[in-house]
Each structure stands twice: as C-alpha cells, then as structure tokens.
XYZ file of C-alpha atoms in Angstrom:
746
model
C -24.001 103.783 43.846
C -21.974 102.522 46.854
C -23.055 100.758 49.988
C -21.464 100.826 53.456
C -21.255 97.475 54.856
C -21.263 98.641 58.603
C -24.593 100.083 58.154
C -26.224 97.411 56.287
C -25.684 94.904 59.101
C -28.231 96.592 61.332
C -31.249 96.256 59.153
C -32.809 93.414 61.253
C -31.075 90.510 59.523
C -27.984 89.971 61.453
C -26.510 86.640 61.381
C -26.173 86.890 65.162
C -28.009 89.803 66.780
C -31.215 90.032 64.801
C -31.694 86.428 63.466
C -30.887 82.927 64.320
C -27.842 81.469 62.555
C -27.150 77.779 62.173
C -23.429 78.332 61.618
C -23.281 75.806 58.652
C -21.623 76.898 55.519
C -23.100 76.000 52.206
C -22.335 76.889 48.748
C -24.789 78.036 45.847
C -25.060 80.028 42.695
C -26.540 83.294 42.659
C -29.816 83.116 40.565
C -31.501 86.290 40.966
C -29.899 89.897 41.879
C -31.841 92.976 42.385
C -30.888 96.450 43.807
C -31.001 95.614 47.603
C -31.707 91.755 47.631
C -31.396 88.518 45.512
C -31.780 84.588 45.556
C -29.288 81.926 45.708
C -29.892 78.153 44.249
C -28.481 75.751 46.778
C -25.741 73.406 45.272
C -25.924 70.713 47.893
C -29.762 70.629 48.066
C -32.911 71.674 46.361
C -33.625 75.065 47.912
C -33.912 78.635 47.031
C -32.931 81.125 49.631
C -33.593 84.812 50.029
C -30.614 87.079 50.887
C -30.182 90.781 51.414
C -27.081 92.598 49.947
C -26.150 93.610 53.158
C -25.079 90.454 54.097
C -22.630 90.145 51.008
C -19.001 90.452 52.218
C -17.382 92.265 49.441
C -17.723 94.601 46.598
C -21.506 94.498 45.750
C -20.544 95.765 42.184
C -18.447 92.681 41.398
C -21.387 90.399 42.456
C -23.126 88.793 39.081
C -25.832 86.285 38.273
C -24.251 82.975 38.198
C -21.408 83.638 40.565
C -20.694 80.662 43.030
C -21.011 82.069 46.749
C -20.617 80.489 50.069
C -23.105 81.304 53.060
C -24.760 80.395 56.261
C -28.190 79.669 56.402
C -30.557 81.593 59.156
C -34.110 82.114 59.640
C -36.099 85.630 59.256
C -37.041 86.927 62.642
C -40.481 87.991 61.342
C -41.480 85.211 59.082
C -39.277 82.196 60.311
C -38.353 81.540 56.916
C -34.576 80.434 55.979
C -32.523 83.039 54.470
C -28.707 83.238 53.456
C -26.526 85.449 55.238
C -22.715 86.080 55.393
C -22.293 85.822 51.701
C -18.572 85.178 50.512
C -17.942 85.086 46.476
C -16.013 81.809 45.836
C -13.391 82.091 43.170
C -14.136 79.771 40.297
C -12.121 76.414 40.007
C -9.894 76.852 37.052
C -10.338 73.813 35.028
C -8.009 72.826 32.305
C -8.756 74.058 29.142
C -6.887 71.813 26.779
C -8.527 68.984 25.544
C -8.362 65.715 27.582
C -7.928 62.334 25.909
C -10.130 59.638 27.208
C -12.050 56.420 26.658
C -15.916 55.947 26.537
C -16.568 53.694 29.500
C -20.264 53.391 29.333
C -22.108 54.407 26.181
C -25.648 56.102 26.188
C -28.167 53.084 25.670
C -29.360 53.448 22.034
C -32.887 53.043 23.158
C -32.591 55.882 25.576
C -30.759 58.177 23.203
C -33.040 61.448 23.284
C -36.014 59.404 24.607
C -35.457 59.485 28.273
C -38.330 59.601 30.862
C -39.472 62.949 31.750
C -37.250 64.927 34.424
C -34.223 62.603 33.478
C -31.405 62.885 31.001
C -29.832 59.905 29.400
C -25.861 59.781 30.327
C -22.782 57.916 29.649
C -19.399 58.044 31.117
C -15.724 58.307 29.967
C -12.382 58.031 31.694
C -9.264 59.620 31.594
C -6.015 58.982 33.570
C -3.871 61.568 35.270
C -0.744 60.847 37.352
C -1.692 57.034 37.387
C -5.017 57.511 38.563
C -8.260 57.025 36.685
C -11.104 59.477 36.830
C -14.482 58.955 35.372
C -17.016 61.872 34.226
C -20.567 61.714 33.007
C -21.620 63.206 29.550
C -25.035 63.555 27.914
C -26.058 63.524 24.184
C -25.834 67.400 24.140
C -22.058 67.079 25.010
C -21.247 65.267 21.876
C -20.050 66.984 18.867
C -21.081 66.270 15.292
C -23.673 63.540 14.277
C -21.696 60.476 15.654
C -22.745 57.503 18.193
C -20.273 56.876 20.692
C -19.954 53.230 21.736
C -17.964 51.639 24.567
C -14.371 51.437 23.948
C -14.137 54.342 21.586
C -11.317 56.806 22.034
C -12.332 60.427 22.583
C -11.020 63.887 23.513
C -13.215 66.604 25.339
C -12.992 69.442 27.995
C -14.116 69.370 31.563
C -16.882 71.473 32.829
C -18.310 72.280 36.274
C -22.155 72.358 36.907
C -22.569 75.832 38.825
C -25.718 74.477 40.226
C -24.484 71.041 41.642
C -20.721 71.595 41.473
C -20.274 68.388 39.496
C -17.651 67.791 36.907
C -18.690 66.486 33.397
C -17.297 66.100 29.995
C -18.515 68.403 27.219
C -17.484 69.100 23.615
C -16.624 65.545 23.140
C -14.896 64.491 19.921
C -14.390 60.983 18.447
C -11.019 60.473 17.964
C -10.894 56.565 16.952
C -13.865 53.915 16.947
C -13.141 50.762 18.888
C -11.927 48.052 16.819
C -14.426 45.215 16.153
C -13.528 41.598 16.150
C -10.515 40.946 13.748
C -10.097 37.957 11.754
C -7.048 35.986 10.519
C -5.445 32.679 9.885
C -3.016 30.901 12.471
C 0.372 30.785 10.776
C 2.676 29.492 13.640
C 2.366 27.638 16.753
C 4.895 27.298 19.556
C 5.022 25.591 22.813
C 2.786 28.033 24.731
C 2.101 30.863 21.781
C 1.499 31.259 18.289
C 0.984 34.000 15.717
C -2.078 35.063 13.313
C -1.610 36.581 10.027
C -4.294 39.372 10.211
C -6.903 39.612 7.554
C -7.367 43.237 7.774
C -3.476 44.279 7.455
C -0.502 42.523 6.180
C 0.773 41.907 9.413
C 1.334 38.979 12.109
C -0.039 39.304 15.766
C 1.089 37.582 18.751
C -1.233 35.581 20.973
C -0.925 33.256 24.122
C -2.566 30.067 24.330
C -4.447 30.985 27.445
C -6.385 33.402 25.344
C -8.023 30.414 22.961
C -11.396 29.716 23.773
C -11.656 26.163 22.472
C -9.873 22.860 22.420
C -6.292 23.800 22.091
C -5.362 20.154 20.937
C -7.300 20.867 17.718
C -5.745 24.067 16.881
C -3.109 24.189 13.886
C -1.524 26.033 11.552
C -3.915 26.979 8.880
C -7.052 27.501 10.904
C -9.326 30.332 10.474
C -9.912 32.395 13.848
C -11.470 35.637 15.002
C -9.873 37.971 17.835
C -9.620 41.119 19.748
C -6.612 43.213 19.744
C -5.633 44.839 22.937
C -2.307 46.636 24.071
C -0.066 45.178 26.441
C 3.416 46.645 27.257
C 3.002 48.879 24.328
C 2.513 45.984 21.928
C -0.455 44.613 20.328
C -2.040 41.386 21.267
C -4.650 38.912 20.005
C -7.184 38.156 22.971
C -10.299 36.057 23.109
C -9.328 33.929 20.120
C -11.788 31.859 18.638
C -12.235 29.266 15.761
C -14.030 30.227 12.815
C -15.380 27.798 9.885
C -12.777 26.792 7.334
C -12.783 29.243 4.430
C -14.330 32.199 6.304
C -11.038 34.164 5.969
C -9.903 35.059 2.625
C -6.779 37.326 1.691
C -6.814 37.480 -2.127
C -8.934 37.382 -5.091
C -7.860 35.224 -8.140
C -8.898 36.346 -11.476
C -10.782 33.950 -13.691
C -9.224 35.031 -16.725
C -5.835 33.277 -17.514
C -2.654 35.444 -18.799
C 0.397 34.554 -20.543
C 3.949 35.962 -20.046
C 7.571 35.153 -19.851
C 9.671 34.536 -16.659
C 12.052 37.390 -16.285
C 13.558 36.422 -13.048
C 13.648 32.764 -11.168
C 13.710 31.934 -7.507
C 17.021 31.278 -6.358
C 17.689 27.620 -5.433
C 19.886 28.716 -2.470
C 18.438 31.861 -1.010
C 21.068 34.157 0.666
C 21.002 35.469 4.197
C 19.861 38.846 3.660
C 17.080 37.869 1.385
C 13.836 38.652 2.929
C 11.552 39.017 -0.024
C 8.924 36.353 -0.063
C 8.107 36.907 -3.785
C 11.445 36.765 -5.337
C 10.293 35.805 -8.909
C 9.274 37.842 -11.585
C 7.128 37.615 -14.761
C 6.608 40.043 -17.500
C 3.207 40.226 -19.290
C 1.395 42.644 -21.289
C -2.072 43.051 -19.569
C -4.573 45.434 -20.780
C -2.294 46.906 -23.503
C 0.114 47.563 -20.582
C 3.291 46.042 -19.710
C 3.542 44.698 -16.197
C 6.143 42.829 -13.972
C 4.285 40.500 -11.608
C 5.846 39.021 -8.619
C 5.571 35.363 -7.599
C 6.865 32.718 -4.884
C 7.715 29.098 -4.301
C 3.949 28.243 -3.743
C 2.460 29.974 -6.826
C 3.715 27.268 -9.327
C 1.111 24.999 -10.298
C 2.953 21.786 -11.275
C 6.022 22.557 -8.875
C 7.984 22.644 -12.306
C 11.511 24.030 -12.437
C 11.219 27.389 -13.919
C 13.973 28.825 -16.195
C 14.324 32.482 -17.271
C 12.497 33.021 -20.952
C 9.958 30.077 -20.191
C 6.436 31.169 -21.607
C 3.890 30.339 -18.917
C 0.155 30.871 -18.233
C -1.085 32.084 -14.992
C -3.878 33.872 -13.240
C -3.427 37.184 -11.287
C -3.805 37.143 -7.394
C -4.743 40.399 -5.996
C -4.383 40.840 -1.987
C -7.477 42.376 -0.234
C -5.585 43.988 2.278
C -2.966 46.149 0.308
C -4.188 45.394 -3.175
C -0.675 43.701 -4.080
C -0.976 41.761 -7.159
C 1.124 38.647 -8.087
C 1.208 35.779 -10.536
C -0.337 32.409 -9.208
C -1.238 29.116 -10.770
C 1.914 29.277 -12.818
C 2.234 26.586 -15.364
C 4.608 26.132 -18.467
C 3.172 26.435 -21.801
C 4.047 23.134 -24.199
C 5.640 25.288 -26.640
C 8.004 26.812 -24.219
C 10.578 23.989 -25.031
C 10.887 25.254 -28.463
C 12.258 28.552 -27.391
C 14.769 27.521 -24.850
C 18.060 25.940 -25.603
C 17.969 23.518 -23.294
C 18.948 19.711 -24.096
C 15.894 17.529 -23.740
C 15.851 13.862 -23.178
C 13.404 11.052 -23.253
C 13.102 8.173 -20.801
C 10.725 6.351 -18.312
C 10.263 6.715 -14.703
C 12.658 4.816 -12.717
C 14.348 4.461 -9.296
C 17.731 5.930 -10.707
C 19.437 8.702 -8.277
C 19.841 11.194 -11.355
C 17.618 14.166 -10.884
C 15.150 14.880 -13.605
C 13.827 18.307 -13.916
C 11.155 19.864 -16.215
C 9.315 16.528 -16.967
C 6.749 16.468 -19.689
C 4.444 13.240 -20.143
C 4.478 11.853 -23.491
C 1.950 9.575 -25.074
C 2.156 5.717 -23.960
C 4.622 3.779 -26.125
C 6.560 6.713 -27.357
C 9.735 5.818 -25.175
C 11.136 2.234 -25.823
C 14.365 0.991 -24.768
C 14.881 -1.787 -27.243
C 14.637 -2.455 -30.783
C 13.258 -5.814 -32.073
C 14.030 -7.398 -35.295
C 11.253 -8.015 -37.854
C 12.851 -11.651 -38.863
C 12.572 -14.659 -36.941
C 15.077 -17.116 -36.039
C 15.082 -20.753 -35.234
C 17.385 -22.348 -32.774
C 17.845 -25.109 -30.165
C 17.925 -24.504 -26.243
C 21.336 -25.163 -24.949
C 20.996 -24.190 -21.449
C 17.811 -24.348 -19.209
C 17.078 -22.089 -16.473
C 16.406 -25.044 -13.830
C 16.850 -23.241 -10.547
C 15.148 -20.185 -11.625
C 11.959 -22.189 -12.657
C 11.990 -23.603 -8.818
C 12.087 -20.094 -7.682
C 9.152 -17.641 -6.363
C 8.492 -14.463 -8.599
C 10.329 -12.330 -9.594
C 13.751 -14.118 -9.768
C 12.508 -16.629 -12.218
C 11.255 -13.869 -14.441
C 14.174 -11.519 -14.286
C 17.065 -13.904 -12.684
C 18.863 -16.636 -14.302
C 18.830 -16.580 -18.053
C 18.737 -19.515 -20.646
C 20.662 -19.527 -23.735
C 19.765 -20.555 -27.141
C 22.046 -21.772 -30.032
C 21.336 -20.622 -33.570
C 22.806 -19.975 -36.844
C 22.661 -16.673 -38.924
C 24.219 -16.168 -42.325
C 26.529 -19.473 -41.632
C 27.837 -18.065 -38.285
C 27.023 -20.046 -35.214
C 26.178 -17.944 -32.067
C 24.565 -18.211 -28.755
C 21.581 -15.963 -27.415
C 20.454 -15.588 -23.901
C 16.696 -15.522 -23.185
C 14.574 -14.693 -19.912
C 11.285 -16.749 -19.200
C 9.299 -13.303 -19.309
C 9.905 -13.427 -23.117
C 8.217 -16.749 -23.523
C 5.033 -16.769 -25.706
C 2.276 -19.284 -24.533
C 2.170 -21.411 -21.411
C 4.868 -24.155 -22.247
C 8.258 -23.789 -20.923
C 11.187 -24.843 -23.146
C 13.413 -27.819 -22.287
C 16.820 -28.562 -23.023
C 17.080 -29.421 -26.814
C 13.734 -28.150 -27.696
C 13.688 -26.389 -30.876
C 12.439 -22.815 -30.828
C 11.412 -19.902 -32.880
C 12.374 -16.619 -31.581
C 13.136 -12.702 -32.650
C 16.246 -10.715 -31.536
C 15.767 -7.828 -29.218
C 18.662 -5.109 -28.744
C 19.101 -2.360 -25.827
C 19.546 0.846 -27.233
C 21.938 2.048 -24.423
C 24.089 -1.038 -24.176
C 23.705 -2.748 -27.523
C 23.110 -6.100 -25.430
C 20.864 -8.703 -27.410
C 18.266 -11.065 -26.122
C 15.800 -13.711 -27.659
C 12.182 -12.577 -27.263
C 8.875 -14.041 -28.451
C 9.943 -17.490 -27.928
C 7.845 -20.153 -29.203
C 8.358 -23.927 -28.808
C 8.433 -25.672 -32.469
C 9.229 -29.293 -31.447
C 10.346 -31.173 -28.230
C 13.523 -32.905 -28.036
C 13.613 -36.546 -28.593
C 13.933 -38.224 -25.158
C 12.557 -35.471 -23.085
C 10.363 -37.042 -20.505
C 7.795 -34.254 -20.320
C 4.301 -35.907 -19.129
C 0.810 -34.510 -19.264
C -1.423 -34.849 -16.293
C -4.502 -32.958 -14.657
C -4.891 -31.469 -11.472
C -6.546 -33.866 -9.280
C -6.177 -32.185 -5.529
C -4.981 -28.809 -4.348
C -3.912 -28.225 -0.603
C -2.432 -25.402 1.339
C 1.151 -25.756 -0.119
C 1.075 -28.833 -2.273
C -1.228 -31.070 -4.682
C -1.717 -33.978 -6.780
C -1.836 -34.535 -10.570
C -3.848 -37.185 -12.063
C -1.808 -38.989 -14.870
C -2.758 -39.133 -18.389
C -3.908 -42.758 -18.079
C -6.384 -41.524 -15.098
C -5.385 -44.311 -12.874
C -2.708 -42.689 -10.701
C -2.111 -39.483 -8.635
C 1.204 -37.752 -8.455
C 2.430 -35.680 -5.424
C 3.638 -32.136 -6.311
C 4.920 -29.286 -4.279
C 3.924 -25.469 -4.907
C 7.570 -24.770 -5.199
C 7.683 -26.810 -8.240
C 5.349 -24.837 -9.996
C 6.355 -22.434 -12.876
C 4.066 -19.658 -12.557
C 1.324 -18.246 -10.136
C -0.188 -21.103 -8.114
C -3.401 -19.095 -7.736
C -4.170 -19.468 -11.472
C -4.438 -23.226 -11.107
C -7.841 -24.823 -10.632
C -9.044 -28.505 -10.503
C -9.024 -30.209 -13.677
C -6.421 -27.917 -15.286
C -4.171 -29.832 -17.950
C -0.378 -29.573 -16.784
C 3.069 -30.479 -18.020
C 5.372 -32.136 -15.747
C 8.553 -34.183 -15.356
C 8.996 -37.065 -12.705
C 11.823 -37.189 -10.205
C 12.780 -39.269 -6.855
C 12.951 -37.508 -3.734
C 13.809 -38.946 -0.279
C 12.837 -42.619 0.413
C 12.451 -43.059 -3.552
C 9.148 -41.476 -3.305
C 8.183 -40.138 -6.942
C 6.885 -36.554 -7.366
C 6.389 -34.008 -10.197
C 8.887 -31.213 -11.158
C 8.767 -28.297 -13.206
C 4.925 -28.290 -13.332
C 3.646 -26.010 -15.802
C 0.117 -25.255 -16.697
C -0.586 -25.729 -20.544
C -3.180 -26.262 -23.013
C -3.156 -29.975 -24.198
C -0.132 -30.313 -26.695
C -1.246 -33.497 -28.528
C -4.738 -33.763 -27.034
C -6.233 -36.775 -24.884
C -8.416 -38.076 -27.542
C -11.303 -39.674 -25.517
C -14.166 -41.223 -27.647
C -17.359 -40.116 -25.822
C -20.632 -42.231 -26.603
C -23.993 -40.419 -26.776
C -25.594 -42.925 -24.412
C -26.648 -41.340 -20.869
C -26.173 -44.240 -18.226
C -27.772 -44.137 -14.539
C -25.626 -45.573 -11.950
C -24.476 -45.501 -8.267
C -21.170 -44.624 -6.939
C -19.432 -47.826 -5.694
C -16.004 -46.338 -4.788
C -15.276 -42.465 -4.549
C -12.024 -40.915 -5.679
C -9.107 -41.024 -3.074
C -9.287 -37.325 -2.524
C -12.572 -38.100 -1.104
C -11.761 -41.087 0.952
C -7.967 -41.011 1.551
C -8.214 -44.392 3.501
C -8.557 -46.389 0.306
C -5.658 -47.660 -1.796
C -6.778 -47.026 -5.271
C -7.055 -43.535 -6.625
C -9.928 -44.250 -9.169
C -13.498 -44.026 -8.308
C -16.161 -46.742 -9.475
C -19.483 -46.390 -10.800
C -21.976 -49.181 -11.234
C -24.670 -49.246 -13.667
C -28.128 -49.533 -11.817
C -30.750 -49.217 -14.819
C -32.445 -52.031 -16.460
C -30.757 -53.499 -19.491
C -27.944 -55.621 -20.774
C -24.997 -53.295 -19.215
C -26.993 -53.648 -15.592
C -24.068 -54.374 -12.715
C -21.130 -53.432 -15.076
C -18.960 -51.208 -13.265
C -16.558 -48.329 -14.713
C -13.679 -46.390 -13.212
C -13.757 -42.646 -13.402
C -11.270 -39.836 -12.430
C -11.121 -35.793 -11.967
C -11.583 -35.375 -15.584
C -14.708 -37.356 -15.967
C -16.452 -34.967 -13.146
C -18.785 -32.487 -15.109
C -18.148 -30.178 -12.024
C -14.375 -30.657 -11.054
C -15.203 -29.300 -7.715
C -17.964 -31.717 -7.078
C -17.407 -34.400 -4.247
C -18.926 -37.867 -5.191
C -19.783 -39.942 -2.089
C -20.206 -43.686 -1.899
C -23.702 -44.650 -2.864
C -24.883 -41.649 -4.664
C -26.775 -41.960 -7.779
C -25.485 -40.377 -10.961
C -25.890 -40.038 -14.495
C -22.813 -40.381 -16.974
C -21.645 -41.308 -20.193
C -18.675 -43.649 -21.412
C -15.446 -42.652 -23.192
C -12.236 -44.601 -24.362
C -8.801 -43.530 -23.500
C -6.661 -43.407 -26.510
C -3.526 -44.669 -24.711
C -4.594 -47.631 -22.970
C -8.110 -48.119 -24.533
C -9.805 -48.542 -21.247
C -13.485 -47.446 -21.174
C -14.406 -44.872 -18.249
C -17.165 -42.992 -16.933
C -17.304 -38.953 -17.968
C -19.532 -36.205 -17.820
C -20.701 -37.449 -14.546
C -23.615 -35.410 -13.042
C -25.003 -36.381 -9.553
C -28.637 -37.021 -8.991
C -29.206 -35.626 -5.425
C -32.195 -34.908 -3.698
C -32.856 -34.015 -0.254
C -35.221 -32.525 2.281
C -34.445 -29.348 4.266
C -34.341 -30.348 7.969
C -34.126 -26.843 9.406
C -33.408 -23.139 8.899
C -31.342 -21.422 11.292
C -31.763 -17.434 11.096
C -31.497 -17.485 7.432
C -27.685 -17.905 7.769
C -26.976 -21.441 7.186
C -29.310 -24.376 6.643
C -28.886 -28.222 7.272
C -30.386 -30.910 4.957
C -30.885 -34.332 5.176
C -30.278 -36.699 2.233
C -32.907 -39.207 1.702
C -30.383 -42.011 0.875
C -28.058 -42.297 3.935
C -29.537 -39.647 6.304
C -26.426 -37.769 6.344
C -26.774 -34.100 7.059
C -24.896 -31.523 4.919
C -24.605 -27.613 5.806
C -24.924 -25.154 3.093
C -25.226 -21.370 3.171
C -28.334 -19.155 2.272
C -26.553 -17.664 -0.542
C -26.180 -21.074 -2.177
C -29.889 -20.984 -2.767
C -30.473 -20.365 -6.393
C -33.145 -17.816 -7.728
C -32.912 -15.991 -4.391
C -35.771 -18.422 -3.104
C -36.429 -18.714 0.894
C -36.279 -22.258 1.908
C -38.329 -23.852 4.461
C -38.146 -27.009 6.481
C -39.559 -29.852 4.234
C -38.748 -28.380 1.051
C -37.379 -30.953 -1.669
C -33.986 -29.561 -3.244
C -31.212 -30.564 -5.495
C -27.622 -29.642 -4.960
C -24.031 -30.304 -5.327
C -21.431 -31.316 -2.654
C -18.044 -29.788 -2.653
C -15.195 -30.968 -0.488
C -13.331 -28.272 1.741
C -9.750 -29.363 1.080
C -8.357 -27.647 4.350
C -11.084 -28.985 6.727
C -11.720 -32.333 4.844
C -15.517 -31.659 5.300
C -18.187 -31.576 2.848
C -20.841 -28.877 2.265
C -23.882 -28.244 -0.349
C -23.863 -25.699 -2.835
C -25.964 -24.958 -6.149
C -29.042 -25.504 -4.048
C -32.310 -25.696 -6.315
C -35.713 -26.158 -4.815
C -37.696 -28.828 -6.609
C -40.700 -28.934 -4.561
C -42.318 -27.091 -1.594
C -42.994 -29.122 1.363
C -46.119 -29.409 3.636
C -47.446 -26.352 5.068
C -47.078 -25.916 8.866
C -50.417 -26.964 10.687
C -51.521 -24.989 13.580
C -51.077 -26.900 16.663
C -53.835 -27.955 18.715
C -54.758 -26.558 22.139
C -53.388 -28.610 24.884
C -55.825 -30.687 26.688
C -55.248 -28.674 29.969
C -56.675 -25.579 28.330
C -59.438 -27.506 26.620
C -60.527 -29.114 30.162
C -60.389 -25.551 31.554
C -62.587 -24.371 29.121
C -65.092 -27.115 29.347
C -65.262 -26.519 33.210
C -66.160 -22.871 32.920
C -70.105 -22.188 33.056
C -72.107 -19.063 32.106
C -73.670 -18.959 35.629
C -70.365 -18.557 37.128
C -70.286 -15.000 38.094
C -66.466 -15.174 38.629
C -65.727 -16.567 34.971
C -64.383 -14.437 32.387
C -66.910 -13.184 29.656
C -67.260 -11.088 26.756
C -69.853 -8.143 27.095
C -70.943 -6.467 23.758
C -70.753 -2.557 24.502
C -71.770 -1.350 21.153
C -73.200 -3.108 18.117
C -71.220 -2.869 15.025
C -72.667 -0.408 12.430
C -71.712 0.387 9.029
C -70.627 3.634 7.249
C -74.346 4.423 6.505
C -75.210 3.709 9.993
C -76.861 0.644 8.928
C -76.197 -2.833 10.584
C -73.198 -4.210 8.541
C -72.153 -3.286 5.260
C -74.896 -2.994 2.583
C -72.696 -1.562 -0.347
C -71.745 -4.357 -2.844
C -68.073 -4.804 -3.078
C -66.562 -4.911 -6.571
C -63.159 -4.748 -8.363
C -61.914 -1.337 -9.513
C -59.399 -0.343 -11.951
C -56.466 1.945 -10.857
C -57.289 5.522 -11.656
C -60.954 4.991 -12.548
C -63.706 6.332 -10.447
C -67.504 6.207 -10.581
C-alpha cells in the first residue's frame, strides 16, 4: 500500500493550517505504529504523543517501532491535546562496536546490588580515555557479564549503548580484565637521601618509593622494616605509594624446613667476585633428598658459623623455600665435625691471640688441649743471683711479665743460670738475693727457651734484712706498718707494695725492708703480704680484764707522740690501776676505733721478742641511747660517758630492727681513713626506750573548754540523730564474742 503525502497533509492535522504548532523540535522513539497513526515516546520528557501517518516525511514503509524520530509538537484543533507533527526519521548514531578498555570509577554499592528501591535501578560508573579526554559512562548490574563483582579500580572492557528512550549512552557487556591490586607488603631493602626501594613480598622484585609517600616518622624508617604500600603507574613505571610501617615480622619471604639435611659442598663462593657476576647465590651443595639427587644454591648469608667453606666439605643445612617463586636454597649451613677427616688440608693447634696471621676454619678444642710449654717432672734447687728490684716497684702487669730474675743451679755437675718471672712464684713471699729456692724447668715448644717455674723459697739468705710487720693504717696512696714489737709504725707508699693493694686489710701480716729516703726518713720497701713465716708467738692468758682506754692509737689521735695505745685496769683486784699497751694486732676487730675513756674487756699476752706484756683481744663495751631518728636514713646516738654524738646508717642495725629515740644500743666505732671522722657500726639494741606519752592539751584550749556553757546557743554541741543499733535491731550487741579457729564454722 502506498500513500500520497500531498493528500495526507490536508486531513485536518496540519502543522500550520489546520492546527497550532509550537515550532520546537523534539526527539523520541516510535512506541506504537498502526495503519494510519501511531504513538511516540518523548526522549527529553515523560510524555506519549499521538501522530498521524500523514505527518511523517518519508517512506512510511521504512518506519518501524523503535526508530528514532524528530518532530514538532502541536495541538489537535478539536480536542486541544498535544500531538506530534512533521516527523522526520533520525539516522541512528554509529557507536563503535569494538570493546573499549576502561576502569571502574564507582562500583555499585554492595548493599544496593539487586536490592534498590522500587522504580530505581542501582548504577555504577566506568571511565575510558579518548584522545587525551576522559569520558564517564554508567552501568547497571545487568550490564556485567559473568558472576563477578566489580570494585572501584578494577580494569574492564565493554561496549557502549545508547538508550533510545532517553538518548543516554551507557556501558554494557562489561567484562572484568584485571582486579584492582590490593595493598602489597614488603621489606625496605635500601634507603637513599630522598627515596628508597622495597623488596616486594608477592613477587621477586624491588619497587621504588619516594619519601613523600611514607606515612609515618621518616627518621625511624630504616632498612629491614616491614611495610605495606599501594602500587601505581607513573611515567610508565610502577612505584609504591601510601607506604606505611607494619609490625616487625609481618612479612615472611621464605619457609625454612625443620628437618636438617646433609650434603657436600660442590662449589664455593668466590672470594673476589668478578664484575660480570650478578648471581646472589653462587654457591652449590650436592645432597640426596627424598631419594633424589639435588643441587641447592646458597649465598654468603646462609652459612651459620661464617666459617670458610671448601669444596668437598661435609655440611648440614636446612632448606629454605621462597614463597614468591618456590625457589629452594640451602641455609643455616654448618660444617660437620668429621669433615676434617676427609679433606687433605693441614690443621694446626693454637690459642687465640692478637697475631696478624689469618686463621680460618677454626674448631674449638677442650680446655687444656693446647699447651705452649713442657714442664719437667723433676725439681731443682738453686740460689737467687739477680733480683728484679725495679719490676717489683712497678704496677702490674710490668712486674709480672717485665724484668726477669735469675737463679744459679747445678745439674749433673754443670753449673747454669735460669731466668724466672714473678708470675711463676708459689706462695706470697718474694725471693731476695741469695735466697735458696726450689723450682721446675719449663721449656717453650716453639723456641726452646727455658725458665724456672713453680718457685718456692726454702731458706732465706743470711744477712737479709727482711722484717715482719702488720698493716696499721691505710690511706689513699700510703699507709703505716706496725713493727713486730708492736711499739712503732713505719711509713710505706703504695708504689712499694708487691701485689695488689686492694687485697690488703688492717692487721694483715707483711714482709718488708727498711730504707732511708729524703731527710733520712725511714720507710718500708718491697712490702709483701705473707703468712707469718716464723710466727709471732704471743702467750695469751685466759683471764679477762675490765679496763678503760687511757691513750688511743696514734691513728686515732695523730697529735700524740707514742704509737701504742694504753689501757688501765679498772676492776677491783690486785691488778687495779695497772696499765698495758696495745697495738693494731691486739684489737679483736681491726677496724674498730677505740676512743679515750672507753670501757673495754681484754686479755694479756707476752711478746716473744721483748717479753713485754700487752693487751690483746680487746673488745669495747659501748652502750648509748638513740637520740633521734631522721627519715630512717641515718641515726644519731649519744654516748653515756662523754656525751659525744655519733652518726650511723640504718643498715648498720642488726636483726633488721627499727630503732626509736631512747632505745639503748651496743655498737662499734670505725674511723674513716679519708675524712678522719668516726661513725658507729654493728648496732644492736639492748633494751627499748620509754614509750612516747601523749602531749597534754595546751592551757589555752583547756581554758576555752571550761568557758563554754550548755546554755550558750552559739556554742558547738553534739546532737545524736539516731541511737546505735545492733545487727538484731537491739540496743548494742547481745551476741557473746568468742574465739574461733580458722576454717571452722558453727
């Protein structure tokens, strides 16, 4: 059937003659088409317009439902309703049929996926780039191919589609190409001035990062820190962004086997790698694992003891498997003890020293295995011919290893001399010129040099003026020695001490020689701490006497001329009023400081050399009252005799008791050699003092209370609001109290 357009324009729906036309062109889609009329769905607005086929400008046979048309809106002359006139078919836009690559900009929210409100469809958006310009398209869940969920940042490809009703272009047939990379982890392997590198935990690869991308304290960032980051492309290269620290130990590159394997070194790590060597694991170990021969790689960091490996060494190791590429290598490599039986290397034994020779492949031996000397089993007797005088006056270690002494001896009729050193002496005494000694001969294996060892003095030389004495006073760098007769003190300097001064205490027996210095002042030289060689030999009586210190030692009172102290017997008897001298040896406690007027208990002894009777085993009888306590840190006491205050620390109190003012105590007195002040020690409580009494109310308060009357309304008073009640609501407690045993109930 054919229509004549010129006849159809006169059917009463003309755009200009028979109706009213607005002159505005719109677009729409043919929604319904019948023989002579149809309906159009407007694209720009929600409207459905009637049109007559006579208003179509074109071949009516080519017009189909769904075609895009352009038209003007007019009104029907009879009904006044809007109608479409002057229809023209629009050629469909040729959208590209090839797939377009893009990226998800905004994903469909998961809580709205397929659950949108009535009349609304959840949408997301994708973007793509054309000629340097970015375009954005929407999509719905129906546009996604496959059962996948798209997230923001995912790379996709899709087709473009135009909505015929609205003319909007959207994406459809969306296919997921690559999921967005999640946060990656790694370890910082290098740091520079403004950038660094991260060893990735997902692939065997390093990635660059700039310090501006680090989110944290940059000063704390260092190589070896675990981090997480996001990968982005910049200038065609991958870089790490948003770098953040992770707890140490989060990133693990490899798994190390628990089982230990054994193998043989097939290739060692070169000591001087070549310029072209880029292999980080140049070493090789051959092993049979699970009935299969394998060759495992290893590097410098895989040796457990940092020992130098040689080809053919028998080793034990663990296998490390890289999580990223499953590469296996040997690690924790350690040489087996039996490997030296198979290698042809020359082994030596020695002790650790500061020599310049470089030792490798060191094996620890049991203590005492290596010896540099051989010592004779026979003992020899000789005489000291040379005394190491200068070395004795020097500080360690010179007097131990420095100048040597000489001994003359005879072996099988042949007279010889042999050197010896102070370090090889036995006992505390030092040999002097002419002393007869016994010794053994030691020979150095490497040089054959001989020396005397294990020296022991047999007899002192006749005429050797070695004197015995006792340490009486020790100062900062000097001291005094009490003579064997206990009647004088001899000065000595610490430089004259043979040995360690710190090992000397008051009352120690020493051996020394006398010399004259400047101004003909006598002093002690070559002071040596020894046990008594000949013995002092005092005869001590069993009787205990009670006495009083008449004169202290000169170390306590430097103003006096006599060195000895003096004690007078005070108890009733035939000996009352007799006085006896005493020295440092007579003190029961050598550190005790006896003051003038103190009461003491003592015994009498006879000095063998002089026959003089002296006081010995002197024990002071001190009692005092604690005067005050200061913050439990120090206390001050007052002696009963001369009212002299003494300080003592709370730690000096025995049995851990807490003393109070007024307690009676016993104590000892010590003299501080540096400050010259005395203090109390070994404090023991004898009896407790009177308990503190409550201080009576002051008179002003008593008078004020007396002046208050009950009739005075302004006076303070006590008002009982509620009478006391017991647990059974009775007045007071009626239940009788009784003792109970723990854990037993009625």
